[in-house]
Short mmCIF file of C-alpha atoms and ligand atoms in Angstrom, two decimals:
data_model
loop_
_atom_site.label_atom_id
_atom_site.label_comp_id
_atom_site.label_asym_id
_atom_site.label_seq_id
_atom_site.Cartn_x
_atom_site.Cartn_y
_atom_site.Cartn_z
CA MET U 7 73.93 114.74 100.48
CA THR U 8 72.74 111.86 98.29
CA ALA U 9 73.42 113.96 95.21
CA ILE U 10 77.05 114.53 96.26
CA VAL U 11 77.56 110.80 96.83
CA LYS U 12 76.10 110.09 93.42
CA ASP U 13 78.22 112.81 91.78
CA SER U 14 81.52 111.71 93.30
CA ARG U 15 80.72 108.09 92.71
CA SER U 16 79.33 108.31 89.21
CA SER U 17 82.12 110.54 87.96
CA LEU U 18 84.65 107.98 89.21
CA GLU U 19 82.64 105.13 87.68
CA GLN U 20 82.49 106.96 84.38
CA LYS U 21 86.26 107.45 84.36
CA MET U 22 86.72 103.75 85.13
CA ASN U 23 84.37 102.73 82.33
CA ARG U 24 86.11 105.02 79.84
CA LYS U 25 89.54 104.19 81.23
CA THR U 26 90.27 107.89 81.51
CA LEU U 27 91.14 107.32 85.12
CA LYS U 28 94.40 108.68 86.55
CA ALA U 29 95.77 106.15 89.01
CA GLY U 30 98.56 106.55 91.54
CA VAL U 31 100.62 104.06 93.50
CA ILE U 32 102.57 105.19 96.59
CA GLY U 33 105.58 102.93 97.22
CA LEU U 34 107.14 101.29 94.18
CA GLY U 35 108.70 98.17 95.69
CA TYR U 36 107.99 94.45 95.31
CA VAL U 37 104.26 95.15 95.64
CA GLY U 38 103.75 98.62 94.20
CA LEU U 39 105.72 98.31 90.97
CA PRO U 40 103.98 95.14 89.66
CA LEU U 41 100.63 96.72 90.57
CA ALA U 42 101.43 99.97 88.74
CA VAL U 43 102.60 98.00 85.70
CA GLU U 44 99.45 95.84 85.61
CA PHE U 45 97.15 98.89 85.55
CA ALA U 46 99.29 100.69 82.98
CA LYS U 47 99.18 97.58 80.79
CA VAL U 48 95.39 97.81 80.48
CA GLY U 49 95.71 101.39 79.23
CA ILE U 50 95.28 103.35 82.46
CA GLN U 51 97.56 106.28 83.09
CA VAL U 52 99.56 105.45 86.20
CA VAL U 53 101.87 107.62 88.29
CA GLY U 54 104.11 105.89 90.80
CA ILE U 55 105.23 107.95 93.78
CA ASP U 56 108.27 106.94 95.82
CA VAL U 57 110.62 108.72 98.21
CA ASP U 58 113.51 106.69 96.77
CA ARG U 59 114.81 108.88 93.97
CA ASP U 60 116.96 106.08 92.53
CA LYS U 61 113.83 104.02 91.88
CA VAL U 62 112.05 107.01 90.37
CA LYS U 63 114.99 107.69 88.09
CA ALA U 64 115.33 104.04 87.02
CA LEU U 65 111.64 103.75 86.18
CA ASN U 66 111.55 106.96 84.18
CA GLN U 67 114.52 105.59 82.21
CA GLY U 68 112.45 102.46 81.50
CA LYS U 69 114.43 100.22 83.84
CA SER U 70 112.99 97.71 86.26
CA TYR U 71 114.70 96.83 89.55
CA ILE U 72 112.29 93.99 90.41
CA LEU U 73 113.12 90.57 88.93
CA ASP U 74 109.46 89.66 88.25
CA VAL U 75 108.90 92.87 86.24
CA PRO U 76 110.74 92.76 82.91
CA ASP U 77 112.65 95.87 81.76
CA ARG U 78 110.82 95.60 78.42
CA ASP U 79 107.40 96.07 80.08
CA VAL U 80 108.57 99.14 81.99
CA ALA U 81 110.31 100.60 78.94
CA ASP U 82 107.23 100.15 76.71
CA LEU U 83 104.85 101.63 79.27
CA VAL U 84 107.10 104.61 80.01
CA GLU U 85 107.57 105.24 76.31
CA SER U 86 103.82 105.12 75.63
CA GLY U 87 103.25 107.61 78.48
CA LYS U 88 101.13 105.16 80.51
CA LEU U 89 103.62 104.88 83.36
CA LYS U 90 105.76 107.46 85.04
CA ALA U 91 107.34 107.91 88.43
CA THR U 92 107.91 110.87 90.70
CA ALA U 93 109.00 111.81 94.21
CA ASP U 94 106.66 114.81 94.15
CA PHE U 95 103.45 114.13 96.09
CA SER U 96 101.64 117.15 94.61
CA VAL U 97 100.65 114.91 91.66
CA LEU U 98 98.06 113.50 94.08
CA LYS U 99 95.84 116.50 93.46
CA ASP U 100 95.13 115.27 89.92
CA LEU U 101 94.77 111.56 90.73
CA ASP U 102 91.45 109.70 90.90
CA THR U 103 92.78 106.68 92.74
CA VAL U 104 95.76 105.97 94.95
CA ASN U 105 97.02 102.63 96.25
CA ILE U 106 99.33 102.69 99.26
CA CYS U 107 102.08 100.03 99.07
CA VAL U 108 104.63 101.23 101.62
CA PRO U 109 106.56 99.05 104.10
CA THR U 110 105.07 97.88 107.39
CA PRO U 111 107.99 96.66 109.51
CA LEU U 112 108.05 95.82 113.20
CA GLY U 113 109.30 98.15 115.90
CA LYS U 114 112.00 97.10 118.38
CA SER U 115 109.48 95.36 120.67
CA LYS U 116 107.73 93.65 117.74
CA ASP U 117 104.96 96.26 117.67
CA PRO U 118 103.56 97.46 114.31
CA ASP U 119 105.58 100.33 112.86
CA MET U 120 103.01 102.62 111.26
CA THR U 121 105.50 105.34 110.30
CA TYR U 122 105.37 104.70 106.55
CA ILE U 123 101.58 104.36 106.38
CA VAL U 124 101.10 107.54 108.41
CA SER U 125 103.57 109.41 106.22
CA ALA U 126 101.79 108.30 103.03
CA ALA U 127 98.38 109.16 104.53
CA LYS U 128 99.62 112.64 105.50
CA HIS U 129 100.60 113.30 101.90
CA ILE U 130 97.24 112.05 100.63
CA ALA U 131 95.41 114.18 103.22
CA ASP U 132 97.16 117.26 101.78
CA TYR U 133 95.57 116.58 98.40
CA VAL U 134 92.42 114.52 99.11
CA HIS U 135 89.56 115.74 96.95
CA PRO U 136 85.97 114.75 96.11
CA GLY U 137 85.75 111.63 93.95
CA MET U 138 89.10 110.22 95.11
CA LEU U 139 89.43 106.48 95.85
CA ILE U 140 92.16 105.51 98.33
CA ILE U 141 93.12 101.89 98.87
CA LEU U 142 95.60 100.68 101.46
CA GLU U 143 97.49 97.54 100.36
CA SER U 144 100.30 97.41 102.93
CA THR U 145 99.87 94.48 105.29
CA THR U 146 98.75 95.84 108.64
CA TYR U 147 96.79 95.15 111.84
CA PRO U 148 92.98 94.89 111.71
CA GLY U 149 91.55 98.36 112.21
CA THR U 150 94.30 100.43 110.56
CA THR U 151 92.26 101.73 107.60
CA GLU U 152 89.40 103.02 109.73
CA GLU U 153 91.34 103.97 112.86
CA VAL U 154 94.46 105.55 111.31
CA ILE U 155 93.79 106.60 107.72
CA GLN U 156 90.10 107.54 107.74
CA PRO U 157 90.41 110.18 110.54
CA MET U 158 93.46 111.74 108.88
CA LEU U 159 91.55 112.18 105.62
CA GLU U 160 88.25 113.24 107.21
CA ALA U 161 90.10 115.90 109.21
CA LYS U 162 90.27 117.76 105.88
CA GLY U 163 86.48 118.20 106.00
CA LEU U 164 85.49 115.51 103.51
CA LYS U 165 83.37 112.50 104.39
CA VAL U 166 84.26 108.92 103.61
CA GLY U 167 81.75 107.08 101.40
CA GLU U 168 80.30 110.41 100.28
CA ASP U 169 83.12 112.66 99.11
CA PHE U 170 86.04 110.25 98.98
CA PHE U 171 86.17 106.47 99.10
CA LEU U 172 88.42 104.31 101.23
CA ALA U 173 89.14 100.57 101.22
CA PHE U 174 91.71 97.97 102.21
CA SER U 175 92.88 95.29 99.83
CA PRO U 176 95.65 92.93 100.93
CA GLU U 177 98.51 92.36 98.54
CA ARG U 178 99.22 88.69 97.99
CA VAL U 179 102.02 88.86 95.42
CA ASP U 180 104.55 86.04 95.72
CA PRO U 181 107.90 87.21 94.28
CA GLY U 182 109.49 84.58 92.04
CA ASN U 183 106.19 82.76 91.42
CA ALA U 184 105.99 82.18 87.65
CA LYS U 185 102.42 80.87 87.78
CA PHE U 186 100.64 83.46 89.94
CA GLY U 187 101.23 87.20 89.68
CA THR U 188 99.36 90.43 90.35
CA LYS U 189 96.86 89.83 87.51
CA ASN U 190 95.72 86.30 88.33
CA ILE U 191 95.93 86.30 92.13
CA PRO U 192 92.36 87.01 93.34
CA LYS U 193 92.05 90.36 95.12
CA VAL U 194 90.14 90.63 98.40
CA VAL U 195 88.57 94.05 98.98
CA GLY U 196 86.79 95.61 101.96
CA GLY U 197 85.56 99.22 101.87
CA VAL U 198 84.50 101.49 104.72
CA THR U 199 81.02 101.79 103.13
CA GLN U 200 79.26 99.80 100.44
CA ALA U 201 80.05 102.54 97.93
CA CYS U 202 83.74 102.28 98.87
CA THR U 203 83.73 98.48 98.39
CA GLY U 204 81.84 98.77 95.08
CA LEU U 205 84.25 101.34 93.67
CA ALA U 206 87.37 99.51 94.83
CA GLN U 207 85.98 96.32 93.31
CA ALA U 208 85.23 98.06 90.01
CA PHE U 209 88.71 99.58 90.01
CA TYR U 210 90.54 96.28 90.47
CA LYS U 211 88.35 94.57 87.88
CA LEU U 212 89.94 96.83 85.27
CA ALA U 213 93.22 94.94 85.59
CA ILE U 214 92.78 91.92 87.85
CA ASP U 215 90.98 88.69 86.97
CA HIS U 216 89.04 88.01 90.18
CA VAL U 217 87.95 90.33 92.97
CA HIS U 218 86.41 89.04 96.19
CA PRO U 219 84.57 91.63 98.32
CA VAL U 220 84.33 91.31 102.11
CA SER U 221 82.22 93.26 104.59
CA SER U 222 84.78 95.78 105.89
CA PRO U 223 88.41 96.95 105.73
CA LYS U 224 88.99 95.20 109.06
CA ALA U 225 87.88 91.87 107.57
CA ALA U 226 90.18 92.40 104.56
CA GLU U 227 93.09 93.31 106.87
CA MET U 228 92.44 90.14 108.89
CA VAL U 229 92.35 87.95 105.74
CA LYS U 230 95.97 88.76 104.96
CA LEU U 231 97.07 88.12 108.53
CA LEU U 232 95.25 84.77 108.59
CA GLU U 233 96.99 83.73 105.35
CA ASN U 234 100.45 84.53 106.61
CA THR U 235 99.82 83.24 110.12
CA PHE U 236 98.60 79.99 108.55
CA ARG U 237 101.94 79.71 106.76
CA SER U 238 104.00 80.64 109.79
CA VAL U 239 102.18 78.13 112.04
CA ASN U 240 102.41 75.29 109.52
CA ILE U 241 106.08 75.99 108.83
CA GLY U 242 106.58 76.06 112.61
CA LEU U 243 104.90 72.66 112.92
CA ILE U 244 107.09 71.14 110.23
CA ASN U 245 110.24 72.75 111.63
CA GLU U 246 109.42 71.22 115.00
CA LEU U 247 108.86 67.89 113.25
CA CYS U 248 112.28 68.33 111.59
CA GLN U 249 113.98 68.81 114.99
CA MET U 250 111.99 65.87 116.40
CA SER U 251 112.87 63.63 113.43
CA ALA U 252 116.57 64.16 114.08
CA LYS U 253 116.03 62.67 117.56
CA LEU U 254 113.83 59.84 116.26
CA GLY U 255 116.19 58.95 113.43
CA VAL U 256 113.64 59.44 110.63
CA ASN U 257 113.89 61.56 107.51
CA VAL U 258 111.43 64.46 107.73
CA TRP U 259 111.41 64.96 103.93
CA GLU U 260 110.42 61.36 103.35
CA ILE U 261 107.61 61.71 105.91
CA VAL U 262 106.22 64.91 104.35
CA ASP U 263 106.43 63.53 100.80
CA ALA U 264 104.61 60.38 101.81
CA ALA U 265 101.93 62.30 103.75
CA ALA U 266 101.44 64.53 100.70
CA THR U 267 100.23 61.54 98.67
CA LYS U 268 96.97 61.79 100.66
CA PRO U 269 94.61 63.46 98.19
CA PHE U 270 92.63 65.38 100.83
CA GLY U 271 93.12 66.91 104.27
CA PHE U 272 96.87 67.38 104.04
CA MET U 273 98.94 70.20 102.56
CA PRO U 274 102.73 69.82 102.48
CA PHE U 275 104.95 72.37 104.20
CA TYR U 276 108.70 71.92 104.30
CA PRO U 277 111.36 72.61 106.92
CA GLY U 278 114.17 75.05 106.32
CA PRO U 279 116.80 77.26 107.95
CA GLY U 280 114.19 79.73 109.26
CA LEU U 281 111.67 82.30 108.11
CA GLY U 282 112.58 85.26 105.91
CA GLY U 283 111.19 88.02 103.73
CA HIS U 284 109.03 91.02 104.53
CA CYS U 285 105.88 88.99 105.27
CA ILE U 286 105.87 85.68 107.13
CA PRO U 287 108.30 86.61 109.96
CA ILE U 288 106.50 89.94 110.50
CA ASP U 289 102.78 89.79 109.71
CA PRO U 290 101.72 87.29 112.42
CA HIS U 291 103.15 89.71 115.00
CA TYR U 292 100.73 92.37 113.74
CA LEU U 293 97.89 89.99 114.53
CA ALA U 294 99.40 88.98 117.88
CA TRP U 295 99.81 92.64 118.85
CA THR U 296 96.17 93.41 118.00
CA ALA U 297 94.95 90.32 119.87
CA ARG U 298 96.95 91.28 122.96
CA SER U 299 95.68 94.86 122.84
CA HIS U 300 92.16 93.36 123.01
CA GLY U 301 93.10 91.22 126.03
CA PHE U 302 93.46 87.99 124.06
CA ALA U 303 96.63 85.91 124.33
CA PRO U 304 97.45 84.40 120.91
CA ARG U 305 99.28 81.10 121.52
CA PHE U 306 99.84 79.57 118.06
CA ILE U 307 101.56 82.69 116.72
CA GLU U 308 104.01 82.96 119.61
CA LEU U 309 104.85 79.25 119.56
CA ALA U 310 105.38 79.12 115.78
CA SER U 311 107.59 82.19 115.96
CA GLU U 312 109.63 80.64 118.77
CA ILE U 313 110.16 77.35 116.88
CA ASN U 314 110.89 79.03 113.54
CA SER U 315 113.41 81.37 115.14
CA GLN U 316 115.32 78.35 116.55
CA MET U 317 116.10 77.04 113.07
CA PRO U 318 119.32 79.00 112.31
CA GLU U 319 120.74 77.65 115.56
CA PHE U 320 119.58 74.14 114.69
CA VAL U 321 121.36 74.42 111.32
CA VAL U 322 124.59 75.61 112.94
CA ARG U 323 124.46 72.82 115.53
CA LYS U 324 123.99 70.27 112.75
CA ALA U 325 126.98 71.74 110.84
CA GLN U 326 129.02 71.56 114.03
CA GLU U 327 128.13 67.85 114.43
CA ILE U 328 129.10 67.12 110.82
CA LEU U 329 132.45 68.87 111.24
CA ASN U 330 132.99 66.95 114.46
CA GLU U 331 132.43 63.66 112.61
CA HIS U 332 135.18 64.78 110.22
CA ALA U 333 137.43 65.47 113.24
CA LYS U 334 137.20 69.25 112.73
CA ALA U 335 136.31 72.03 115.13
CA VAL U 336 134.06 74.89 114.03
CA LYS U 337 136.71 77.28 115.29
CA GLY U 338 138.92 77.95 112.31
CA ALA U 339 136.75 75.87 109.94
CA ARG U 340 135.91 77.35 106.54
CA VAL U 341 132.15 77.28 106.04
CA HIS U 342 130.65 78.17 102.66
CA LEU U 343 126.98 79.14 102.43
CA LEU U 344 125.06 78.35 99.26
CA GLY U 345 122.29 80.95 98.92
CA VAL U 346 121.60 83.82 101.30
CA THR U 347 118.32 85.26 99.95
CA TYR U 348 115.28 84.33 102.00
CA LYS U 349 113.85 82.06 99.32
CA LYS U 350 114.73 80.52 95.96
CA ASN U 351 115.16 82.49 92.73
CA VAL U 352 114.66 85.96 94.27
CA SER U 353 117.15 88.67 95.22
CA ASP U 354 115.38 89.72 98.44
CA CYS U 355 117.56 89.28 101.54
CA ARG U 356 115.20 90.98 104.01
CA GLU U 357 114.95 89.06 107.29
CA SER U 358 116.90 86.20 105.70
CA PRO U 359 117.87 83.53 108.24
CA ALA U 360 121.29 83.45 106.53
CA ALA U 361 122.24 86.56 108.53
CA GLU U 362 121.81 84.72 111.82
CA VAL U 363 123.57 81.62 110.49
CA VAL U 364 126.59 83.79 109.56
CA GLU U 365 126.59 85.47 112.94
CA LEU U 366 126.35 82.19 114.89
CA LEU U 367 129.09 80.54 112.84
CA GLU U 368 131.43 83.49 113.23
CA LYS U 369 130.79 83.63 116.97
CA LEU U 370 132.03 80.02 117.07
CA GLY U 371 135.16 81.06 115.18
CA ALA U 372 134.30 79.81 111.66
CA VAL U 373 135.45 81.66 108.54
CA VAL U 374 132.33 82.21 106.43
CA THR U 375 132.06 82.75 102.68
CA TYR U 376 129.03 82.49 100.40
CA SER U 377 127.74 82.12 96.85
CA ASP U 378 124.44 83.51 95.67
CA PRO U 379 123.67 84.23 92.01
CA TYR U 380 120.97 86.72 93.10
CA ALA U 381 122.78 88.52 95.90
CA PRO U 382 126.24 89.86 94.94
CA VAL U 383 126.55 91.48 98.36
CA PHE U 384 125.07 90.47 101.67
CA ARG U 385 124.96 92.28 104.99
CA ALA U 386 124.99 90.40 108.26
CA HIS U 387 125.68 91.79 111.74
CA GLN U 388 127.03 95.11 110.40
CA ARG U 389 129.45 93.46 107.99
CA THR U 390 129.27 93.27 104.21
CA TYR U 391 130.14 90.06 102.40
CA GLU U 392 130.67 89.52 98.69
CA SER U 393 129.45 86.49 96.78
CA VAL U 394 132.08 84.25 95.21
CA ASP U 395 131.72 81.77 92.38
CA PRO U 396 131.10 78.36 93.98
CA ALA U 397 133.60 76.87 91.52
CA ASP U 398 136.36 79.15 92.84
CA SER U 399 139.00 76.75 94.17
CA SER U 400 140.29 79.32 96.68
CA ILE U 401 137.14 78.85 98.79
CA GLY U 402 138.72 75.78 100.38
CA ALA U 403 135.61 75.01 102.43
CA ASP U 404 135.49 72.29 105.06
CA ILE U 405 131.71 72.23 104.70
CA ALA U 406 129.05 73.93 102.56
CA ILE U 407 125.58 74.68 103.88
CA LEU U 408 122.84 75.07 101.30
CA LEU U 409 120.41 77.65 102.69
CA THR U 410 118.56 78.65 99.51
CA ASP U 411 117.66 76.19 96.75
CA HIS U 412 118.12 78.50 93.75
CA ASP U 413 117.46 76.72 90.43
CA LYS U 414 120.66 78.31 89.10
CA PHE U 415 122.84 76.17 91.38
CA ASP U 416 124.44 73.29 89.49
CA ARG U 417 123.85 70.51 92.03
CA GLN U 418 126.25 67.99 90.43
CA ALA U 419 129.05 70.58 90.25
CA LEU U 420 128.47 71.53 93.89
CA CYS U 421 128.76 67.86 94.87
CA ARG U 422 132.12 67.66 93.15
CA GLN U 423 133.32 70.97 94.60
CA PHE U 424 132.63 70.54 98.33
CA PRO U 425 133.78 67.78 100.70
CA VAL U 426 130.41 67.72 102.48
CA ILE U 427 127.14 69.66 102.06
CA LEU U 428 124.48 70.24 104.70
CA ASP U 429 121.26 70.53 102.68
CA THR U 430 118.60 72.51 104.58
CA ARG U 431 116.10 72.50 101.67
CA ASN U 432 116.21 68.99 100.23
CA ALA U 433 117.71 70.63 97.15
CA PHE U 434 119.78 67.56 96.31
CA ARG U 435 116.72 65.31 96.09
CA GLY U 436 117.46 62.52 93.59
CA ILE U 437 121.25 62.92 93.82
CA HIS U 438 122.73 59.99 95.68
CA SER U 439 125.97 61.08 97.28
CA GLU U 440 127.44 60.44 100.70
CA LYS U 441 128.56 64.04 100.71
CA ILE U 442 124.96 65.29 101.10
CA ILE U 443 123.54 65.43 104.59
CA GLN U 444 119.96 66.52 105.03
CA LEU U 445 118.84 68.79 107.84
N1 NAD Z 20 107.26 91.69 99.31
C1 NAD Z 20 106.24 90.88 99.32
O1 NAD Z 20 106.35 89.73 98.87
C2 NAD Z 20 104.88 91.30 99.85
C3 NAD Z 20 103.78 90.50 99.58
C4 NAD Z 20 102.54 90.87 100.06
C5 NAD Z 20 102.41 92.01 100.83
N2 NAD Z 20 103.50 92.78 101.11
C6 NAD Z 20 103.30 94.00 101.89
O2 NAD Z 20 103.31 95.10 101.00
C7 NAD Z 20 103.89 96.25 101.63
C8 NAD Z 20 105.06 96.74 100.80
O3 NAD Z 20 106.04 95.72 100.77
P1 NAD Z 20 107.19 95.68 99.67
O4 NAD Z 20 107.82 94.34 99.78
O5 NAD Z 20 106.67 96.15 98.37
O6 NAD Z 20 108.17 96.79 100.27
P2 NAD Z 20 109.40 97.50 99.50
O7 NAD Z 20 110.33 97.93 100.56
O8 NAD Z 20 109.88 96.62 98.41
O9 NAD Z 20 108.72 98.75 98.81
C9 NAD Z 20 108.20 99.82 99.53
C10 NAD Z 20 108.50 101.10 98.77
O10 NAD Z 20 107.88 102.17 99.47
C11 NAD Z 20 108.75 103.30 99.42
N3 NAD Z 20 108.35 104.22 100.48
C12 NAD Z 20 108.60 104.13 101.80
N4 NAD Z 20 108.00 105.15 102.44
C13 NAD Z 20 107.35 105.87 101.51
C14 NAD Z 20 106.55 107.04 101.56
N5 NAD Z 20 106.25 107.63 102.71
N6 NAD Z 20 106.07 107.51 100.40
C15 NAD Z 20 106.35 106.92 99.23
N7 NAD Z 20 107.10 105.81 99.12
C16 NAD Z 20 107.58 105.29 100.26
C17 NAD Z 20 110.12 102.71 99.54
O11 NAD Z 20 111.11 103.58 99.03
C18 NAD Z 20 109.98 101.44 98.69
O12 NAD Z 20 110.33 101.66 97.34
C19 NAD Z 20 104.27 95.79 103.04
O13 NAD Z 20 103.21 96.10 103.90
C20 NAD Z 20 104.38 94.29 102.89
O14 NAD Z 20 104.13 93.63 104.11
C21 NAD Z 20 104.73 92.45 100.60
#
């Protein structure tokens, strides 16, 4: 048995050392594509596998569909043969490593939806072979790697840590972050056995600056959920403070900025129109679900989620008050939204609070339009909206609400264009105008 472990392990190590490794990435989205590109850039042959044939086609034509990944990088890597994409899972039989980067949404009752992970694992199980390293990167509940993936692969008669190697490594990419990307964000890794951790660590070290091993996949899964729960809870705290400040007649932004001058023991978080994206609104619920299934009632997560989900309504109420002060009803008012993506300088609209703001405003009878340089179309409550140039005089808005503080917005021009702007992000900091009203 020891000899088999050594064989599988040392042949993989040899391939890593010689960079003759064939790597695969399942799921070529915001997480998978940058990862595939980073490994291809260090000279490893990478095959990306995705069920979305449009993405496969684009990549094989050298085109990127992710803002943070330049077309040039993809084109060069495809041309040099280091990167290719396919929808055919049979390539797995020739791959030495495979990273799973598929979506992990929530089900209707906020339970983890494992459909995509299970589907990817089924495909891998069809082709798992001795010497293969499998790493799950999708954010998921603690226990998934060992309870869901390991049995599916071992059912094929191979043993983890001996024949094949299995680990979890959370993905921490932050789309739109110019300072930290896949290469320089430290990678946490937890394998099922020590051999699994060692190999996963060695693999990431080929392309990523720092790798931090932990004792198990469960620990690594929990790390990611702690990070995103930490954000959700702190954003919840500051959103509650924002609502409280409105009652107390203080400016929440001034308070946070002043508190942030403390050089230790304080980390600034800022209020906003609500949580968005594929991580912060979802991941804490994975942890809450696991806690509940172990008979533990998680209180911080539920409370933060409750407060954060009140924010779109808080924004709409504030807009209603502003219109009222201008002797206007919301019914029939023209409301223009500035930014609908869930955060600045990205095109991702998943879970964006803008959808709820649109729905609430329309329920009150407002006519809603929007401008977003990153989102030409936006879907909210089964309707599709098209972005308009904020300088378009036909908008005729009674009020604008800035929901996303894209750098591309010309603040001065917006001040001239709109009669009043509700700023939910402190985007007009430094511009002194009576037209700007902070959340
Ligand atoms: N987006 C982020 O900022 C971010 C950051 C850290 C972690 N994550 C986590 O990473 C995971 C992936 O997120 P994402 O934002 O990259 O999602 P995404 O939707 O951008 O990409 C997922 C890709 O997987 C493909 N896919 C779905 N099912 C598949 C299957 N069975 N086989 C092959 N391909 C399949 C989809 O077509 C899509 O291209 C999630 O668990 C998410 O929570 C995301």
